[in-house]
């Protein structure tokens, strides 16, 4: 190993160890579900993106098993060579139908989709306007383009409008936003944003990873939630959250958008195709997500109940309707201390602190699932009740 590089990495890791501390992955045993096995214990799981509980759905799992019997696991080739199976096209059609676009294209993750979409659609004469709190994958995907880049203050449409006016001379203006922001669980003000986009002849790109399957009467996402289904120009999303959690991402939009991506999008072309059992599982999950609105009703009821119970205990809960529930525990190591206390009480949560969120906005982020039982949520609330001794000591 090169000594100069090794020395620098050691120095930086030491520094990180003493400042923010080093990340250590929690090792979970067994399958994803409303509870998780950790260190021989069973914890109530309030930390996964499995909003509809479809990761453990027997039909989803059986469809993947059957697909593996029939087609094997991986295809060992890219989509543009011999990696494409009929299921890839069927899944793309189902995604397009779910979100209300003409077509859709599969990627191996939404991270890949976001890396592949902007460079394929834009050039140096174009301008991108990106919300300051957009997901890391959008930021990186935007960096890969030669378009002019403007960041507008989070959810600040006045700031966005000023910046739109500044790039009136660009060939295209592309406004990019998360549908639901993962730290606060806030939903983008799509009606006003969409109106603003139209007024400035700008195209609108929404990453709906936390909304697909979750928001809207049929789970079509943020646009359907606002009665604007089909009105977003380009939608990106994941199959790794509400839609079964097996993994995979997509870009959905007009035929011309999808056809352009098929021709030139690098994370689509230069990688292996999605394993067919994963594609089959996602297709089953989409069918269930669309056909069983009661899952979204249970999710909404669970979310409202947990929000109310935490509020009644005196916790500061950021307002909202999304199953992401931020419980604010501001300052120092309070969020981390409460998260540890909750784990000792049998509830798995994670604290978010600087630099993931600004200093002073430390929090515990909860994520509710339709699969949580009343008993599990009551256990979580009892743990939050007992964890109040940490607050008293702070
Ligand atoms: C989770 C998430 C992603 C990444 O999705 P993967 O399919 O896991 O790569 C991208 N964007 C947003 C907004 C997300 O929340």
CSV table of C-alpha atoms and ligand atoms in Angstrom, one decimal:
chain,number,residue,atom,x,y,z
A,1,UNK,CA,0.0,0.0,0.0
A,2,UNK,CA,1.3,3.4,-1.0
A,3,UNK,CA,2.6,5.1,2.2
A,4,UNK,CA,1.6,8.6,1.3
A,5,UNK,CA,-2.0,7.7,0.7
A,6,UNK,CA,-2.1,5.4,3.7
A,7,UNK,CA,-0.8,8.2,6.0
A,8,UNK,CA,-3.4,10.7,4.8
A,9,UNK,CA,-6.3,8.2,5.2
A,10,UNK,CA,-5.1,7.4,8.7
A,11,UNK,CA,-4.9,11.0,9.7
A,12,UNK,CA,-8.3,11.8,8.3
A,13,UNK,CA,-9.9,8.7,9.9
A,14,UNK,CA,-8.4,9.7,13.3
A,15,UNK,CA,-9.8,13.1,12.9
A,16,UNK,CA,-13.2,11.8,12.1
A,17,UNK,CA,-13.0,9.4,15.0
A,18,UNK,CA,-12.5,12.2,17.5
A,19,UNK,CA,-15.0,14.7,15.9
A,20,UNK,CA,-18.1,13.1,14.4
A,21,UNK,CA,-17.1,9.5,15.3
A,22,UNK,CA,-17.0,6.7,12.7
A,23,UNK,CA,-20.1,5.1,11.3
A,24,UNK,CA,-20.7,1.5,12.3
A,25,UNK,CA,-23.3,-0.5,10.6
A,26,UNK,CA,-25.9,-2.2,12.8
A,27,UNK,CA,-26.0,-5.9,12.0
A,28,UNK,CA,-29.6,-7.1,11.8
A,29,UNK,CA,-30.6,-10.8,11.8
A,30,UNK,CA,-33.5,-12.2,9.9
A,31,UNK,CA,-36.0,-10.6,7.5
A,32,UNK,CA,-37.2,-7.0,7.3
A,33,UNK,CA,-40.5,-6.6,9.2
A,34,UNK,CA,-42.3,-4.5,11.8
A,35,UNK,CA,-39.8,-6.0,14.3
A,36,UNK,CA,-36.1,-6.7,13.8
A,37,UNK,CA,-33.6,-9.1,15.4
A,38,UNK,CA,-30.7,-7.2,16.8
A,39,UNK,CA,-28.1,-8.8,19.1
A,40,UNK,CA,-30.4,-11.7,20.1
A,41,UNK,CA,-33.3,-9.3,20.9
A,42,UNK,CA,-36.4,-8.5,19.0
A,43,UNK,CA,-36.9,-4.7,18.6
A,44,UNK,CA,-39.9,-2.8,17.3
A,45,UNK,CA,-38.6,-1.4,14.0
A,46,UNK,CA,-39.3,2.3,13.5
A,47,UNK,CA,-36.4,2.8,11.1
A,48,UNK,CA,-37.2,1.1,7.8
A,49,UNK,CA,-38.7,2.5,4.5
A,50,UNK,CA,-41.1,-0.5,4.2
A,51,UNK,CA,-44.1,1.8,4.5
A,52,UNK,CA,-46.7,-0.7,3.3
A,53,UNK,CA,-45.1,-3.7,4.9
A,54,UNK,CA,-44.7,-5.4,1.5
A,55,UNK,CA,-41.1,-6.5,2.1
A,56,UNK,CA,-42.5,-9.4,4.1
A,57,UNK,CA,-45.7,-9.9,2.1
A,58,UNK,CA,-46.1,-13.7,1.4
A,59,UNK,CA,-47.4,-13.1,-2.2
A,60,UNK,CA,-44.4,-10.8,-3.0
A,61,UNK,CA,-41.9,-13.4,-1.6
A,62,UNK,CA,-43.6,-16.4,-3.3
A,63,UNK,CA,-43.6,-14.6,-6.7
A,64,UNK,CA,-39.9,-14.0,-6.3
A,65,UNK,CA,-39.3,-17.7,-5.4
A,66,UNK,CA,-41.2,-18.8,-8.4
A,67,UNK,CA,-39.3,-16.4,-10.6
A,68,UNK,CA,-36.0,-17.8,-9.3
A,69,UNK,CA,-37.1,-21.3,-10.0
A,70,UNK,CA,-38.0,-20.4,-13.6
A,71,UNK,CA,-35.4,-17.8,-14.5
A,72,UNK,CA,-32.6,-18.2,-12.0
A,73,UNK,CA,-31.2,-15.3,-10.1
A,74,UNK,CA,-29.1,-12.9,-12.1
A,75,UNK,CA,-28.9,-12.4,-15.9
A,76,UNK,CA,-25.2,-11.6,-16.0
A,77,UNK,CA,-25.5,-9.1,-18.8
A,78,UNK,CA,-26.6,-5.5,-19.4
A,79,UNK,CA,-30.1,-4.6,-20.7
A,80,UNK,CA,-28.6,-3.5,-24.0
A,81,UNK,CA,-26.9,-6.9,-24.6
A,82,UNK,CA,-28.7,-10.2,-23.5
A,83,UNK,CA,-29.9,-9.1,-20.1
A,84,UNK,CA,-33.4,-8.0,-20.9
A,85,UNK,CA,-36.3,-10.4,-20.1
A,86,UNK,CA,-40.0,-9.8,-20.7
A,87,UNK,CA,-40.4,-9.1,-17.0
A,88,UNK,CA,-38.3,-5.9,-17.3
A,89,UNK,CA,-40.7,-4.5,-19.8
A,90,UNK,CA,-43.8,-5.6,-17.9
A,91,UNK,CA,-42.4,-3.9,-14.8
A,92,UNK,CA,-41.7,-0.7,-16.7
A,93,UNK,CA,-45.3,-0.7,-18.0
A,94,UNK,CA,-46.7,-1.3,-14.5
A,95,UNK,CA,-44.6,1.6,-13.1
A,96,UNK,CA,-45.8,4.0,-15.8
A,97,UNK,CA,-49.4,2.9,-15.2
A,98,UNK,CA,-49.0,3.4,-11.4
A,99,UNK,CA,-47.5,6.9,-11.6
A,100,UNK,CA,-49.5,8.0,-14.7
A,101,UNK,CA,-46.9,8.6,-17.3
A,102,UNK,CA,-46.5,7.3,-20.9
A,103,UNK,CA,-43.4,5.2,-20.2
A,104,UNK,CA,-40.8,4.3,-17.6
A,105,UNK,CA,-37.3,2.9,-17.5
A,106,UNK,CA,-35.8,0.6,-14.9
A,107,UNK,CA,-32.5,1.2,-13.1
A,108,UNK,CA,-30.8,-0.8,-10.4
A,109,UNK,CA,-31.6,1.8,-7.8
A,110,UNK,CA,-33.0,5.3,-7.7
A,111,UNK,CA,-29.5,6.5,-6.9
A,112,UNK,CA,-28.6,5.2,-10.4
A,113,UNK,CA,-31.7,6.7,-11.9
A,114,UNK,CA,-30.8,10.1,-10.5
A,115,UNK,CA,-27.2,9.7,-11.7
A,116,UNK,CA,-28.4,8.9,-15.2
A,117,UNK,CA,-31.3,11.2,-15.9
A,118,UNK,CA,-29.9,14.8,-16.0
A,119,UNK,CA,-26.8,14.3,-18.1
A,120,UNK,CA,-28.9,12.4,-20.6
A,121,UNK,CA,-31.5,15.2,-21.0
A,122,UNK,CA,-29.4,18.4,-20.7
A,123,UNK,CA,-26.4,20.2,-22.1
A,124,UNK,CA,-24.3,23.3,-21.4
A,125,UNK,CA,-27.0,25.7,-22.6
A,126,UNK,CA,-29.4,24.5,-20.0
A,127,UNK,CA,-30.1,25.5,-16.4
A,128,UNK,CA,-31.0,23.3,-13.4
A,129,UNK,CA,-32.7,24.7,-10.3
A,130,UNK,CA,-32.4,22.4,-7.4
A,131,UNK,CA,-33.9,22.5,-3.9
A,132,UNK,CA,-31.2,22.9,-1.2
A,133,UNK,CA,-32.4,19.8,0.7
A,134,UNK,CA,-32.6,17.5,-2.3
A,135,UNK,CA,-31.4,13.9,-1.9
A,136,UNK,CA,-27.6,13.2,-2.3
A,137,UNK,CA,-28.3,11.2,-5.5
A,138,UNK,CA,-30.0,14.2,-7.1
A,139,UNK,CA,-27.1,16.5,-6.1
A,140,UNK,CA,-24.6,14.0,-7.6
A,141,UNK,CA,-26.6,13.5,-10.8
A,142,UNK,CA,-26.8,17.2,-11.3
A,143,UNK,CA,-23.1,17.5,-10.8
A,144,UNK,CA,-22.6,15.1,-13.8
A,145,UNK,CA,-24.1,17.6,-16.2
A,146,UNK,CA,-22.6,20.6,-17.9
A,147,UNK,CA,-25.8,22.6,-17.3
A,148,UNK,CA,-25.7,25.8,-15.2
A,149,UNK,CA,-26.6,24.9,-11.6
A,150,UNK,CA,-28.6,27.0,-9.2
A,151,UNK,CA,-29.6,25.9,-5.7
A,152,UNK,CA,-32.7,27.5,-4.2
A,153,UNK,CA,-33.5,27.8,-0.5
A,154,UNK,CA,-35.5,24.8,0.7
A,155,UNK,CA,-39.2,25.1,-0.4
A,156,UNK,CA,-38.7,28.8,-1.0
A,157,UNK,CA,-40.6,29.5,-4.2
A,158,UNK,CA,-39.8,33.2,-4.1
A,159,UNK,CA,-36.1,32.4,-4.2
A,160,UNK,CA,-36.8,29.9,-6.9
A,161,UNK,CA,-38.7,32.5,-9.0
A,162,UNK,CA,-35.8,35.0,-8.7
A,163,UNK,CA,-33.4,32.3,-9.9
A,164,UNK,CA,-35.7,31.3,-12.7
A,165,UNK,CA,-35.8,34.9,-14.0
A,166,UNK,CA,-32.0,34.9,-13.9
A,167,UNK,CA,-31.8,32.0,-16.3
A,168,UNK,CA,-34.5,33.1,-18.7
A,169,UNK,CA,-31.9,32.9,-21.5
A,170,UNK,CA,-31.2,29.2,-21.0
A,171,UNK,CA,-32.5,26.7,-23.6
A,172,UNK,CA,-34.3,24.7,-20.9
A,173,UNK,CA,-34.9,25.3,-17.3
A,174,UNK,CA,-35.3,22.2,-15.1
A,175,UNK,CA,-36.7,22.4,-11.6
A,176,UNK,CA,-35.6,19.5,-9.5
A,177,UNK,CA,-37.1,18.5,-6.1
A,178,UNK,CA,-37.8,15.7,-3.8
A,179,UNK,CA,-41.5,14.9,-3.6
A,180,UNK,CA,-41.2,14.1,0.1
A,181,UNK,CA,-38.0,15.3,1.9
A,182,UNK,CA,-36.5,12.5,4.0
A,183,UNK,CA,-35.4,14.6,7.0
A,184,UNK,CA,-38.6,16.5,7.8
A,185,UNK,CA,-41.1,14.3,6.0
A,186,UNK,CA,-42.5,17.5,4.4
A,187,UNK,CA,-44.3,17.3,1.0
A,188,UNK,CA,-43.3,19.6,-1.8
A,189,UNK,CA,-45.9,22.4,-2.5
A,190,UNK,CA,-46.5,20.9,-5.9
A,191,UNK,CA,-49.5,23.0,-7.0
A,192,UNK,CA,-47.6,26.2,-6.7
A,193,UNK,CA,-44.4,24.7,-7.9
A,194,UNK,CA,-46.1,23.3,-11.0
A,195,UNK,CA,-47.8,26.7,-11.7
A,196,UNK,CA,-44.4,28.4,-11.4
A,197,UNK,CA,-42.8,25.9,-13.7
A,198,UNK,CA,-45.4,26.5,-16.4
A,199,UNK,CA,-45.2,30.3,-16.1
A,200,UNK,CA,-41.4,30.2,-16.7
A,201,UNK,CA,-41.5,27.4,-19.3
A,202,UNK,CA,-39.5,25.1,-17.0
A,203,UNK,CA,-39.7,21.4,-16.8
A,204,UNK,CA,-40.3,19.7,-13.4
A,205,UNK,CA,-38.4,16.7,-12.1
A,206,UNK,CA,-39.7,15.1,-8.9
A,207,UNK,CA,-37.9,12.3,-7.0
A,208,UNK,CA,-40.8,10.6,-5.4
A,209,UNK,CA,-38.9,7.9,-3.6
A,210,UNK,CA,-40.7,8.4,-0.2
A,211,UNK,CA,-44.1,8.9,-1.9
A,212,UNK,CA,-44.5,6.2,-4.5
A,213,UNK,CA,-47.0,3.7,-3.1
A,214,UNK,CA,-47.5,5.9,-0.1
A,215,UNK,CA,-49.2,9.1,-1.2
A,216,UNK,CA,-52.4,9.5,-3.3
A,217,UNK,CA,-55.5,7.3,-3.4
A,218,UNK,CA,-53.8,4.7,-5.6
A,219,UNK,CA,-50.3,5.2,-4.4
A,220,UNK,CA,-49.3,7.2,-7.5
A,221,UNK,CA,-47.3,9.6,-5.2
A,222,UNK,CA,-47.1,13.3,-4.6
A,223,UNK,CA,-48.8,14.4,-7.8
A,224,UNK,CA,-51.9,12.3,-7.1
A,225,UNK,CA,-51.9,13.5,-3.5
A,226,UNK,CA,-52.5,17.0,-4.9
A,227,UNK,CA,-54.8,16.0,-7.8
A,228,UNK,CA,-52.0,16.6,-10.3
A,229,UNK,CA,-51.3,13.0,-11.4
A,230,UNK,CA,-49.5,13.0,-14.7
A,231,UNK,CA,-48.5,16.7,-14.5
A,232,UNK,CA,-44.9,16.1,-13.4
A,233,UNK,CA,-42.6,16.1,-16.5
A,234,UNK,CA,-40.1,13.6,-15.2
A,235,UNK,CA,-40.5,11.4,-12.1
A,236,UNK,CA,-37.8,9.3,-10.5
A,237,UNK,CA,-38.4,6.8,-7.8
A,238,UNK,CA,-37.4,3.6,-6.0
A,239,UNK,CA,-38.6,0.1,-5.7
A,240,UNK,CA,-36.6,-0.2,-2.4
A,241,UNK,CA,-39.0,1.7,-0.1
A,242,UNK,CA,-42.8,1.2,-0.2
A,243,UNK,CA,-42.8,-1.1,-3.3
A,244,UNK,CA,-41.4,-4.2,-1.6
A,245,UNK,CA,-37.9,-3.1,-0.7
A,246,UNK,CA,-36.1,-5.5,-2.9
A,247,UNK,CA,-34.4,-2.6,-4.7
A,248,UNK,CA,-34.4,-1.0,-8.1
A,249,UNK,CA,-35.2,2.5,-9.3
A,250,UNK,CA,-36.9,4.1,-12.3
A,251,UNK,CA,-37.4,7.2,-14.4
A,252,UNK,CA,-41.0,7.8,-15.6
A,253,UNK,CA,-42.2,10.3,-18.2
A,254,UNK,CA,-43.1,10.9,-21.8
A,255,UNK,CA,-42.0,8.3,-24.5
A,256,UNK,CA,-39.4,10.8,-25.8
A,257,UNK,CA,-37.8,11.1,-22.3
A,258,UNK,CA,-37.6,7.4,-21.8
A,259,UNK,CA,-36.4,6.7,-25.3
A,260,UNK,CA,-33.6,9.2,-24.9
A,261,UNK,CA,-32.5,7.6,-21.7
A,262,UNK,CA,-32.6,4.2,-23.3
A,263,UNK,CA,-30.2,5.5,-25.9
A,264,UNK,CA,-27.7,7.5,-23.8
A,265,UNK,CA,-28.2,7.1,-20.1
A,266,UNK,CA,-25.0,5.6,-18.7
A,267,UNK,CA,-26.2,3.9,-15.5
A,268,UNK,CA,-28.8,2.2,-17.7
A,269,UNK,CA,-26.4,1.1,-20.4
A,270,UNK,CA,-23.2,0.2,-18.6
A,271,UNK,CA,-24.4,-2.1,-15.9
A,272,UNK,CA,-26.1,-5.5,-15.4
A,273,UNK,CA,-29.8,-5.8,-15.7
A,274,UNK,CA,-32.0,-6.1,-12.6
A,275,UNK,CA,-32.2,-9.7,-11.4
A,276,UNK,CA,-35.6,-11.1,-12.6
A,277,UNK,CA,-36.8,-12.3,-9.2
A,278,UNK,CA,-36.4,-8.7,-7.9
A,279,UNK,CA,-38.4,-7.4,-10.9
A,280,UNK,CA,-41.1,-10.0,-10.4
A,281,UNK,CA,-41.3,-9.1,-6.6
A,282,UNK,CA,-41.6,-5.4,-7.5
A,283,UNK,CA,-44.4,-6.1,-10.0
A,284,UNK,CA,-46.3,-8.1,-7.4
A,285,UNK,CA,-45.7,-5.3,-4.9
A,286,UNK,CA,-47.1,-2.7,-7.3
A,287,UNK,CA,-50.2,-4.8,-7.9
A,288,UNK,CA,-50.8,-5.0,-4.2
A,289,UNK,CA,-50.0,-1.4,-3.5
A,290,UNK,CA,-52.6,-0.3,-6.2
A,291,UNK,CA,-55.2,-2.9,-5.3
A,292,UNK,CA,-55.2,-2.6,-1.5
A,293,UNK,CA,-55.9,1.0,-0.5
A,294,UNK,CA,-56.6,-0.3,3.0
A,295,UNK,CA,-52.8,-0.6,3.4
A,296,UNK,CA,-52.4,3.2,2.9
A,297,UNK,CA,-55.4,3.7,5.3
A,298,UNK,CA,-53.8,1.6,8.0
A,299,UNK,CA,-50.5,3.4,7.4
A,300,UNK,CA,-52.2,6.8,7.8
A,301,UNK,CA,-54.0,5.6,10.9
A,302,UNK,CA,-50.8,4.2,12.5
A,303,UNK,CA,-49.0,7.4,11.6
A,304,UNK,CA,-51.7,9.7,13.1
A,305,UNK,CA,-51.9,7.6,16.2
A,306,UNK,CA,-48.2,7.6,16.9
A,307,UNK,CA,-47.8,11.3,16.2
A,308,UNK,CA,-50.7,12.0,18.6
A,309,UNK,CA,-49.3,9.8,21.3
A,310,UNK,CA,-45.8,11.3,21.2
A,311,UNK,CA,-47.2,14.8,21.2
A,312,UNK,CA,-49.3,13.9,24.3
A,313,UNK,CA,-46.1,12.8,26.0
A,314,UNK,CA,-44.7,16.3,25.4
A,315,UNK,CA,-42.3,15.5,22.6
A,316,UNK,CA,-41.8,18.1,19.8
A,317,UNK,CA,-43.1,16.4,16.7
A,318,UNK,CA,-42.7,18.2,13.4
A,319,UNK,CA,-46.2,18.6,11.9
A,320,UNK,CA,-47.1,16.6,8.8
A,321,UNK,CA,-49.0,13.6,7.5
A,322,UNK,CA,-46.2,11.5,6.0
A,323,UNK,CA,-45.1,8.3,7.9
A,324,UNK,CA,-41.7,9.9,8.4
A,325,UNK,CA,-42.1,11.4,11.9
A,326,UNK,CA,-39.3,13.7,13.1
A,327,UNK,CA,-39.1,13.9,16.9
A,328,UNK,CA,-37.0,17.0,17.6
A,329,UNK,CA,-34.4,16.5,20.4
A,330,UNK,CA,-32.3,19.7,20.0
A,331,UNK,CA,-28.8,20.3,21.1
A,332,UNK,CA,-25.8,18.2,22.2
A,333,UNK,CA,-26.1,14.5,22.3
A,334,UNK,CA,-29.8,14.5,23.5
A,335,UNK,CA,-31.1,12.8,20.3
A,336,UNK,CA,-28.4,10.1,20.5
A,337,UNK,CA,-29.0,9.5,24.2
A,338,UNK,CA,-32.7,9.1,23.8
A,339,UNK,CA,-32.2,6.8,20.8
A,340,UNK,CA,-29.9,4.6,23.0
A,341,UNK,CA,-32.5,4.6,25.8
A,342,UNK,CA,-35.2,3.6,23.3
A,343,UNK,CA,-33.0,0.7,22.1
A,344,UNK,CA,-32.5,-0.5,25.6
A,345,UNK,CA,-36.3,-0.4,25.9
A,346,UNK,CA,-36.7,-2.6,22.8
A,347,UNK,CA,-37.4,0.0,20.1
A,348,UNK,CA,-35.1,0.6,17.1
A,349,UNK,CA,-34.7,4.2,16.1
A,350,UNK,CA,-31.9,6.3,14.8
A,351,UNK,CA,-30.8,9.8,15.8
A,352,UNK,CA,-29.8,12.3,13.1
A,353,UNK,CA,-27.3,14.9,14.0
A,354,UNK,CA,-24.9,17.3,12.3
A,355,UNK,CA,-23.9,17.2,9.5
A,356,UNK,CA,-26.9,15.2,8.3
A,357,UNK,CA,-29.2,17.9,9.8
A,358,UNK,CA,-28.1,21.4,10.9
A,359,UNK,CA,-26.7,21.8,14.4
A,360,UNK,CA,-29.6,22.6,16.7
A,361,UNK,CA,-32.0,20.5,14.7
A,362,UNK,CA,-31.0,17.1,16.0
A,363,UNK,CA,-33.8,14.6,16.0
A,364,UNK,CA,-34.9,11.0,16.0
A,365,UNK,CA,-36.6,10.1,12.8
A,366,UNK,CA,-39.3,7.5,13.0
A,367,UNK,CA,-40.8,5.7,10.0
A,368,UNK,CA,-44.1,4.0,10.4
A,369,UNK,CA,-45.4,1.0,8.5
A,370,UNK,CA,-48.8,-0.3,7.7
A,371,UNK,CA,-47.5,-3.6,9.1
A,372,UNK,CA,-47.0,-2.2,12.7
A,373,UNK,CA,-49.6,-3.7,15.1
A,374,UNK,CA,-51.3,-1.6,17.7
A,375,UNK,CA,-49.3,-3.5,20.3
A,376,UNK,CA,-46.0,-2.7,18.7
A,377,UNK,CA,-46.8,1.0,18.5
A,378,UNK,CA,-48.0,1.0,22.1
A,379,UNK,CA,-44.6,-0.6,23.1
A,380,UNK,CA,-42.8,2.2,21.2
A,381,UNK,CA,-44.8,4.9,23.0
A,382,UNK,CA,-44.2,3.2,26.4
A,383,UNK,CA,-40.5,3.3,25.6
A,384,UNK,CA,-40.7,7.0,24.7
A,385,UNK,CA,-42.5,7.6,28.0
A,386,UNK,CA,-39.7,6.0,30.0
A,387,UNK,CA,-37.1,7.7,27.9
A,388,UNK,CA,-38.3,11.0,29.2
A,389,UNK,CA,-35.9,10.5,32.2
A,390,UNK,CA,-33.1,11.3,29.7
A,391,UNK,CA,-34.8,14.6,28.9
A,392,UNK,CA,-35.1,15.4,32.6
A,393,UNK,CA,-31.4,14.7,33.1
A,394,UNK,CA,-30.3,16.9,30.1
B,1,LIG,C1,-34.0,6.5,-0.9
B,1,LIG,C2,-33.9,7.6,-1.8
B,1,LIG,C3,-33.1,7.4,-3.0
B,1,LIG,C4,-32.3,6.2,-3.3
B,1,LIG,O1,-33.1,5.1,-3.6
B,1,LIG,P1,-32.4,3.7,-3.9
B,1,LIG,O2,-33.3,3.0,-4.8
B,1,LIG,O3,-32.2,3.1,-2.6
B,1,LIG,O4,-31.0,4.0,-4.5
B,1,LIG,C5,-33.1,8.5,-3.9
B,1,LIG,N1,-33.8,9.6,-3.7
B,1,LIG,C6,-34.5,9.8,-2.6
B,1,LIG,C7,-35.3,11.0,-2.4
B,1,LIG,C8,-34.6,8.8,-1.6
B,1,LIG,O5,-35.3,9.0,-0.5
